């Protein structure tokens, strides 16, 4: 039995010296993915899982010399070229998408891997920039950077390995750069980019435009629950005749202002966010697009932190942290794309560990 993982990740260059190879690279990768699906969080637990499921795994993997040791697994993931791994991951994800959704919102967002921080050697935690497809509920790709400030260079790299044609790319203020907007338009996609202090003049320009002009459309949503009341008012201007910087941003067609008000147990807070966009649409759609961006927090970062305990993991050598993060995202995508209703990711991991038939279903075998 072979998985789609074999087809795509067999192309990954093996970084090991030939005479030292006792285990196939693809066996190590697929073993690690299956182990993580079933709850493994470390090199030791991958080895332990492999030995406890050896008979089952031998139907999927060749295992010429049995289950690799945790030291071997660690060493291999430390050496694997993370850039090539990321490229193959982006190609593999497309095999999970049955139908490309026109206007799919793809959120680009960064997250620091806290466990990769090495205080002894004065090394900051590595930073991972990920692309999250909100409707398909899949991670489309990731790029590793040495620190958060490098997001500006990482985002174009990530966009270049993704098929984003016809999609709407949402990025927070770090990614509000003219070159990034141009890259998105060149790839026949649209953007919604947040404005903060790093775009001082443009932010003031957008503020002044809202002072001078009435919005072309307005939409307000109200959500109640668990002692919390949240109101989101979105205002959109599509006629940008008075926006001084309009011509400097590729494809710019709209600006949006979202006023988010919260009342939790009687305490009120309010925040105003500004956006520029190549999308020409009304406030109802913009309110939805912008809200979907935050799905990356709840559907990706939160699950990786809470269910996969990503921040608790101590992987600091070579490419180990970013490569293991990619293994977790492969596992998450397979679990997400398994069609059982009313089962959390945590529950699916438990059942996959207990029930080989369900595990084969997750692996699409």
Short mmCIF file of C-alpha atoms in Angstrom, two decimals:
data_model
loop_
_atom_site.label_atom_id
_atom_site.label_comp_id
_atom_site.label_asym_id
_atom_site.label_seq_id
_atom_site.Cartn_x
_atom_site.Cartn_y
_atom_site.Cartn_z
CA UNK A 1 0.00 0.00 0.00
CA UNK A 2 1.26 3.46 -0.90
CA UNK A 3 0.08 6.89 0.18
CA UNK A 4 0.10 10.19 -1.72
CA UNK A 5 3.03 11.04 0.57
CA UNK A 6 5.15 8.45 -1.25
CA UNK A 7 4.40 10.01 -4.64
CA UNK A 8 5.39 13.55 -3.65
CA UNK A 9 8.01 13.24 -0.93
CA UNK A 10 10.03 10.51 -2.65
CA UNK A 11 11.40 13.42 -4.69
CA UNK A 12 13.08 14.90 -1.60
CA UNK A 13 16.90 14.79 -1.90
CA UNK A 14 18.50 12.50 0.70
CA UNK A 15 21.10 14.51 2.66
CA UNK A 16 22.88 11.45 4.11
CA UNK A 17 26.15 9.84 3.02
CA UNK A 18 25.28 6.71 1.03
CA UNK A 19 27.27 4.24 3.12
CA UNK A 20 25.48 5.37 6.29
CA UNK A 21 21.97 4.70 4.97
CA UNK A 22 20.22 1.81 6.71
CA UNK A 23 16.72 3.23 6.35
CA UNK A 24 14.88 4.73 3.39
CA UNK A 25 14.28 8.48 3.60
CA UNK A 26 10.66 8.12 2.49
CA UNK A 27 10.10 5.48 5.22
CA UNK A 28 11.36 7.91 7.86
CA UNK A 29 9.13 10.72 6.57
CA UNK A 30 5.95 8.65 6.24
CA UNK A 31 6.57 6.89 9.58
CA UNK A 32 6.90 10.29 11.26
CA UNK A 33 3.70 11.62 9.68
CA UNK A 34 1.72 8.53 10.70
CA UNK A 35 3.13 8.67 14.23
CA UNK A 36 2.23 12.36 14.59
CA UNK A 37 -1.30 11.67 13.32
CA UNK A 38 -1.57 9.14 16.15
CA UNK A 39 -0.26 11.50 18.84
CA UNK A 40 3.56 11.38 18.72
CA UNK A 41 5.30 14.63 19.68
CA UNK A 42 8.99 13.69 19.79
CA UNK A 43 11.64 11.59 18.05
CA UNK A 44 11.47 9.06 20.90
CA UNK A 45 7.70 8.71 20.63
CA UNK A 46 7.94 8.22 16.84
CA UNK A 47 10.34 5.30 17.42
CA UNK A 48 8.11 3.92 20.18
CA UNK A 49 5.04 4.16 17.93
CA UNK A 50 6.92 2.47 15.08
CA UNK A 51 7.94 -0.50 17.19
CA UNK A 52 4.43 -0.91 18.64
CA UNK A 53 2.83 -0.82 15.15
CA UNK A 54 5.56 -2.57 13.17
CA UNK A 55 3.29 -5.23 11.64
CA UNK A 56 0.81 -2.63 10.43
CA UNK A 57 3.52 -0.25 9.17
CA UNK A 58 5.25 -3.02 7.20
CA UNK A 59 2.21 -3.02 4.88
CA UNK A 60 2.85 0.64 4.02
CA UNK A 61 6.63 1.02 4.42
CA UNK A 62 9.53 -1.12 3.19
CA UNK A 63 11.52 -0.97 6.46
CA UNK A 64 14.57 -2.94 5.19
CA UNK A 65 16.24 -2.70 8.60
CA UNK A 66 13.23 -2.36 10.84
CA UNK A 67 12.12 0.81 12.61
CA UNK A 68 14.75 3.58 12.65
CA UNK A 69 16.00 4.77 16.04
CA UNK A 70 15.00 8.14 17.44
CA UNK A 71 18.59 9.35 16.92
CA UNK A 72 18.38 8.46 13.22
CA UNK A 73 15.00 10.20 12.84
CA UNK A 74 16.33 13.29 14.61
CA UNK A 75 19.48 13.39 12.49
CA UNK A 76 17.56 13.00 9.22
CA UNK A 77 15.10 15.82 9.98
CA UNK A 78 17.98 18.04 11.10
CA UNK A 79 19.65 17.55 7.70
CA UNK A 80 16.67 17.61 5.29
CA UNK A 81 16.65 20.71 3.06
CA UNK A 82 13.71 22.62 4.52
CA UNK A 83 13.23 24.74 1.39
CA UNK A 84 12.78 21.70 -0.86
CA UNK A 85 10.55 20.04 1.74
CA UNK A 86 8.36 23.17 1.77
CA UNK A 87 8.09 23.16 -2.05
CA UNK A 88 7.02 19.51 -2.16
CA UNK A 89 4.53 20.12 0.65
CA UNK A 90 2.86 22.89 -1.38
CA UNK A 91 2.59 20.52 -4.37
CA UNK A 92 1.26 17.66 -2.22
CA UNK A 93 -1.50 19.81 -0.66
CA UNK A 94 -3.04 20.37 -4.08
CA UNK A 95 -3.77 16.61 -4.24
CA UNK A 96 -6.10 17.04 -1.23
CA UNK A 97 -8.19 19.78 -2.85
CA UNK A 98 -11.10 18.30 -4.80
CA UNK A 99 -12.40 21.61 -6.14
CA UNK A 100 -10.67 24.97 -6.21
CA UNK A 101 -13.04 27.53 -4.69
CA UNK A 102 -13.24 30.84 -6.61
CA UNK A 103 -12.55 33.72 -4.24
CA UNK A 104 -11.07 31.42 -1.57
CA UNK A 105 -9.65 33.51 1.28
CA UNK A 106 -6.03 32.55 1.94
CA UNK A 107 -4.65 34.00 5.17
CA UNK A 108 -0.89 34.54 5.38
CA UNK A 109 0.33 34.70 8.96
CA UNK A 110 3.51 34.15 10.95
CA UNK A 111 4.14 32.31 14.20
CA UNK A 112 7.28 31.95 16.29
CA UNK A 113 8.25 28.42 17.38
CA UNK A 114 8.92 29.07 21.06
CA UNK A 115 10.48 25.68 21.67
CA UNK A 116 13.19 26.40 19.07
CA UNK A 117 14.65 29.25 21.14
CA UNK A 118 18.17 28.49 22.35
CA UNK A 119 19.10 30.89 25.15
CA UNK A 120 22.45 29.19 25.77
CA UNK A 121 23.64 29.95 22.23
CA UNK A 122 21.69 33.25 22.13
CA UNK A 123 19.48 32.02 19.26
CA UNK A 124 16.01 33.49 18.77
CA UNK A 125 13.11 31.13 18.04
CA UNK A 126 12.61 30.48 14.34
CA UNK A 127 9.58 32.06 12.73
CA UNK A 128 7.24 30.18 10.37
CA UNK A 129 5.07 32.01 7.84
CA UNK A 130 2.08 29.87 6.81
CA UNK A 131 -0.72 30.08 4.26
CA UNK A 132 -4.14 28.92 5.45
CA UNK A 133 -7.06 28.26 3.04
CA UNK A 134 -10.14 29.14 5.04
CA UNK A 135 -12.86 27.36 3.01
CA UNK A 136 -10.82 24.21 2.38
CA UNK A 137 -9.49 24.28 5.97
CA UNK A 138 -6.00 23.30 4.83
CA UNK A 139 -2.47 24.60 5.29
CA UNK A 140 -1.27 25.39 1.77
CA UNK A 141 2.38 26.07 2.56
CA UNK A 142 5.00 27.41 4.93
CA UNK A 143 8.33 29.22 4.77
CA UNK A 144 10.88 29.31 7.60
CA UNK A 145 12.56 32.58 8.60
CA UNK A 146 15.16 33.22 11.26
CA UNK A 147 13.01 35.88 12.96
CA UNK A 148 9.72 37.78 12.65
CA UNK A 149 11.30 40.81 10.97
CA UNK A 150 12.12 38.61 7.96
CA UNK A 151 8.43 38.07 7.16
CA UNK A 152 8.69 40.78 4.49
CA UNK A 153 11.08 38.61 2.44
CA UNK A 154 9.44 35.29 3.37
CA UNK A 155 5.94 36.23 2.18
CA UNK A 156 6.90 36.63 -1.53
CA UNK A 157 8.79 33.30 -1.33
CA UNK A 158 5.67 31.63 0.04
CA UNK A 159 3.40 33.22 -2.57
CA UNK A 160 5.70 32.01 -5.34
CA UNK A 161 5.31 28.33 -4.39
CA UNK A 162 1.50 28.56 -4.12
CA UNK A 163 -1.25 28.38 -6.72
CA UNK A 164 -3.26 31.46 -5.69
CA UNK A 165 -4.95 32.38 -8.98
CA UNK A 166 -8.48 33.64 -8.33
CA UNK A 167 -7.99 33.73 -4.54
CA UNK A 168 -8.08 36.61 -2.04
CA UNK A 169 -4.87 36.92 -0.01
CA UNK A 170 -5.20 38.49 3.45
CA UNK A 171 -2.10 39.60 5.34
CA UNK A 172 -1.55 41.61 8.52
CA UNK A 173 0.34 44.91 8.56
CA UNK A 174 3.83 43.36 8.31
CA UNK A 175 2.97 42.24 4.77
CA UNK A 176 1.59 45.58 3.61
CA UNK A 177 4.36 46.21 1.10
CA UNK A 178 4.10 47.46 -2.49
CA UNK A 179 6.19 44.56 -3.83
CA UNK A 180 3.97 42.01 -2.07
CA UNK A 181 0.83 43.63 -3.50
CA UNK A 182 2.45 43.56 -6.95
CA UNK A 183 3.38 39.87 -6.58
CA UNK A 184 -0.21 38.98 -5.68
CA UNK A 185 -1.64 40.88 -8.67
CA UNK A 186 0.98 39.33 -11.00
CA UNK A 187 -0.21 35.88 -9.88
CA UNK A 188 -3.79 36.83 -10.83
CA UNK A 189 -5.03 36.98 -7.26
CA UNK A 190 -6.43 39.77 -5.07
CA UNK A 191 -5.29 41.17 -1.73
CA UNK A 192 -6.65 42.66 1.47
CA UNK A 193 -3.78 44.20 3.44
CA UNK A 194 -3.99 45.64 6.96
CA UNK A 195 -2.64 49.09 7.77
CA UNK A 196 -0.73 50.01 10.92
CA UNK A 197 2.05 52.38 11.89
CA UNK A 198 4.56 50.83 9.47
CA UNK A 199 2.61 52.51 6.64
CA UNK A 200 2.24 55.87 8.37
CA UNK A 201 1.47 58.16 5.41
CA UNK A 202 -0.81 55.64 3.68
CA UNK A 203 -2.67 55.01 6.93
CA UNK A 204 -3.27 58.74 7.41
CA UNK A 205 -4.29 59.03 3.75
CA UNK A 206 -6.92 56.30 4.24
CA UNK A 207 -8.13 57.92 7.48
CA UNK A 208 -8.53 61.27 5.73
CA UNK A 209 -10.40 59.68 2.83
CA UNK A 210 -12.96 58.29 5.28
CA UNK A 211 -13.27 61.78 6.82
CA UNK A 212 -13.89 63.37 3.41
CA UNK A 213 -16.11 60.73 1.80
CA UNK A 214 -19.20 58.82 2.76
CA UNK A 215 -18.71 55.04 2.55
CA UNK A 216 -20.13 53.40 -0.57
CA UNK A 217 -21.46 50.59 1.63
CA UNK A 218 -21.75 49.70 5.31
CA UNK A 219 -22.35 46.40 7.08
CA UNK A 220 -22.71 45.54 10.75
CA UNK A 221 -22.69 42.14 12.42
CA UNK A 222 -23.55 41.35 16.03
CA UNK A 223 -22.55 38.19 17.89
CA UNK A 224 -23.65 37.20 21.37
CA UNK A 225 -22.64 34.33 23.58
CA UNK A 226 -20.91 33.30 26.82
CA UNK A 227 -21.33 36.74 28.41
CA UNK A 228 -19.82 38.42 25.39
CA UNK A 229 -21.27 40.89 22.87
CA UNK A 230 -19.22 41.68 19.76
CA UNK A 231 -20.18 44.19 17.07
CA UNK A 232 -18.22 44.55 13.82
CA UNK A 233 -19.05 47.54 11.64
CA UNK A 234 -17.40 47.52 8.22
CA UNK A 235 -17.36 50.56 5.91
CA UNK A 236 -15.99 50.42 2.36
CA UNK A 237 -15.06 53.10 -0.16
CA UNK A 238 -14.61 51.98 -3.77
CA UNK A 239 -14.24 55.44 -5.34
CA UNK A 240 -10.65 56.36 -4.53
CA UNK A 241 -10.32 59.69 -6.40
CA UNK A 242 -9.08 61.45 -3.24
CA UNK A 243 -6.57 58.79 -2.17
CA UNK A 244 -3.13 60.29 -2.87
CA UNK A 245 -1.22 56.97 -2.95
CA UNK A 246 -3.69 55.03 -5.09
CA UNK A 247 -1.40 54.75 -8.14
CA UNK A 248 1.54 53.45 -6.06
CA UNK A 249 -0.25 50.22 -5.12
CA UNK A 250 -0.86 47.62 -7.83
CA UNK A 251 -4.53 46.95 -8.47
CA UNK A 252 -5.79 49.07 -5.55
CA UNK A 253 -9.58 49.46 -5.82
CA UNK A 254 -11.02 49.74 -2.30
CA UNK A 255 -10.31 50.81 1.25
CA UNK A 256 -12.10 49.46 4.31
CA UNK A 257 -12.56 50.51 7.93
CA UNK A 258 -13.66 47.98 10.53
CA UNK A 259 -14.76 49.13 13.98
CA UNK A 260 -14.79 46.15 16.33
CA UNK A 261 -16.54 46.69 19.67
CA UNK A 262 -16.59 44.13 22.45
CA UNK A 263 -18.45 43.97 25.72
CA UNK A 264 -17.38 41.17 28.07
CA UNK A 265 -19.03 41.00 31.49
CA UNK A 266 -19.86 44.71 31.33
CA UNK A 267 -16.38 45.84 30.22
CA UNK A 268 -16.33 47.59 26.83
CA UNK A 269 -13.42 47.86 24.38
CA UNK A 270 -13.24 49.19 20.84
CA UNK A 271 -10.68 49.01 18.03
CA UNK A 272 -10.55 50.49 14.53
CA UNK A 273 -8.69 48.63 11.77
CA UNK A 274 -7.93 49.95 8.29
CA UNK A 275 -7.33 47.98 5.08
CA UNK A 276 -6.42 48.48 1.44
CA UNK A 277 -7.62 46.01 -1.19
CA UNK A 278 -7.63 45.11 -4.86
CA UNK A 279 -11.12 43.64 -4.36
CA UNK A 280 -14.01 45.81 -5.51
CA UNK A 281 -16.94 44.63 -3.41
CA UNK A 282 -19.40 45.74 -0.75
CA UNK A 283 -19.02 45.99 3.01
CA UNK A 284 -20.89 42.73 3.71
CA UNK A 285 -18.34 40.75 1.72
CA UNK A 286 -15.40 42.67 3.18
CA UNK A 287 -16.65 42.01 6.71
CA UNK A 288 -16.68 38.30 5.86
CA UNK A 289 -13.27 38.30 4.13
CA UNK A 290 -11.59 40.10 7.03
CA UNK A 291 -13.26 37.87 9.60
CA UNK A 292 -12.07 34.80 7.70
CA UNK A 293 -8.47 35.98 8.05
CA UNK A 294 -8.64 35.31 11.78
CA UNK A 295 -9.51 31.68 11.06
CA UNK A 296 -5.76 31.14 10.84
CA UNK A 297 -5.57 31.82 14.60
CA UNK A 298 -8.39 29.48 15.63
CA UNK A 299 -8.08 26.76 13.01
CA UNK A 300 -4.30 26.56 12.66
CA UNK A 301 -2.22 28.23 15.38
CA UNK A 302 -4.56 27.25 18.22
CA UNK A 303 -4.75 23.59 17.11
CA UNK A 304 -0.96 23.39 16.68
CA UNK A 305 -0.44 24.90 20.14
CA UNK A 306 -3.14 23.04 22.07
CA UNK A 307 -3.63 19.72 20.23
CA UNK A 308 -0.13 19.20 18.81
CA UNK A 309 1.61 21.08 21.71
CA UNK A 310 3.90 22.74 19.19
CA UNK A 311 5.28 25.42 21.53
CA UNK A 312 6.27 22.81 24.14
CA UNK A 313 8.58 20.97 21.76
CA UNK A 314 12.35 21.52 22.04
CA UNK A 315 13.86 21.08 18.59
CA UNK A 316 16.78 23.42 18.02
CA UNK A 317 19.37 21.78 15.75
CA UNK A 318 19.67 22.46 12.03
CA UNK A 319 16.36 22.29 10.18
CA UNK A 320 14.71 20.05 12.79
CA UNK A 321 12.15 22.56 14.11
CA UNK A 322 10.86 23.77 10.74
CA UNK A 323 10.84 20.27 9.23
CA UNK A 324 8.93 18.83 12.18
CA UNK A 325 6.49 21.76 11.93
CA UNK A 326 5.88 20.68 8.35
CA UNK A 327 5.30 17.06 9.43
CA UNK A 328 2.68 18.36 11.88
CA UNK A 329 1.00 20.35 9.11
CA UNK A 330 0.95 17.27 6.84
CA UNK A 331 -0.71 15.35 9.70
CA UNK A 332 -3.16 18.20 10.37
CA UNK A 333 -4.14 18.44 6.69
CA UNK A 334 -4.79 14.70 6.49
CA UNK A 335 -6.88 14.82 9.67
CA UNK A 336 -8.78 17.89 8.46
CA UNK A 337 -9.55 16.34 5.08
CA UNK A 338 -10.88 13.11 6.65
CA UNK A 339 -14.66 13.48 6.29
CA UNK A 340 -16.04 12.31 9.66
CA UNK A 341 -18.51 14.84 11.07
CA UNK A 342 -18.65 15.90 14.72
CA UNK A 343 -15.13 14.69 15.51
CA UNK A 344 -12.46 17.07 16.76
CA UNK A 345 -8.84 16.79 15.62
CA UNK A 346 -7.99 15.50 19.08
CA UNK A 347 -10.63 12.76 18.80
CA UNK A 348 -9.49 11.78 15.31
CA UNK A 349 -5.92 11.37 16.57
CA UNK A 350 -7.09 9.06 19.34
CA UNK A 351 -9.22 6.94 17.00
CA UNK A 352 -6.41 6.77 14.42
CA UNK A 353 -4.07 5.43 17.11
CA UNK A 354 -6.60 2.78 18.17
CA UNK A 355 -8.21 1.79 14.86
CA UNK A 356 -6.02 0.83 11.89
CA UNK A 357 -8.95 1.02 9.47
CA UNK A 358 -9.65 4.61 10.47
CA UNK A 359 -5.93 5.42 10.19
CA UNK A 360 -5.92 4.06 6.62
CA UNK A 361 -8.92 6.28 5.91
CA UNK A 362 -7.00 9.33 7.20
CA UNK A 363 -4.04 8.34 5.01
CA UNK A 364 -6.43 7.97 2.04
CA UNK A 365 -5.42 4.36 1.38
#
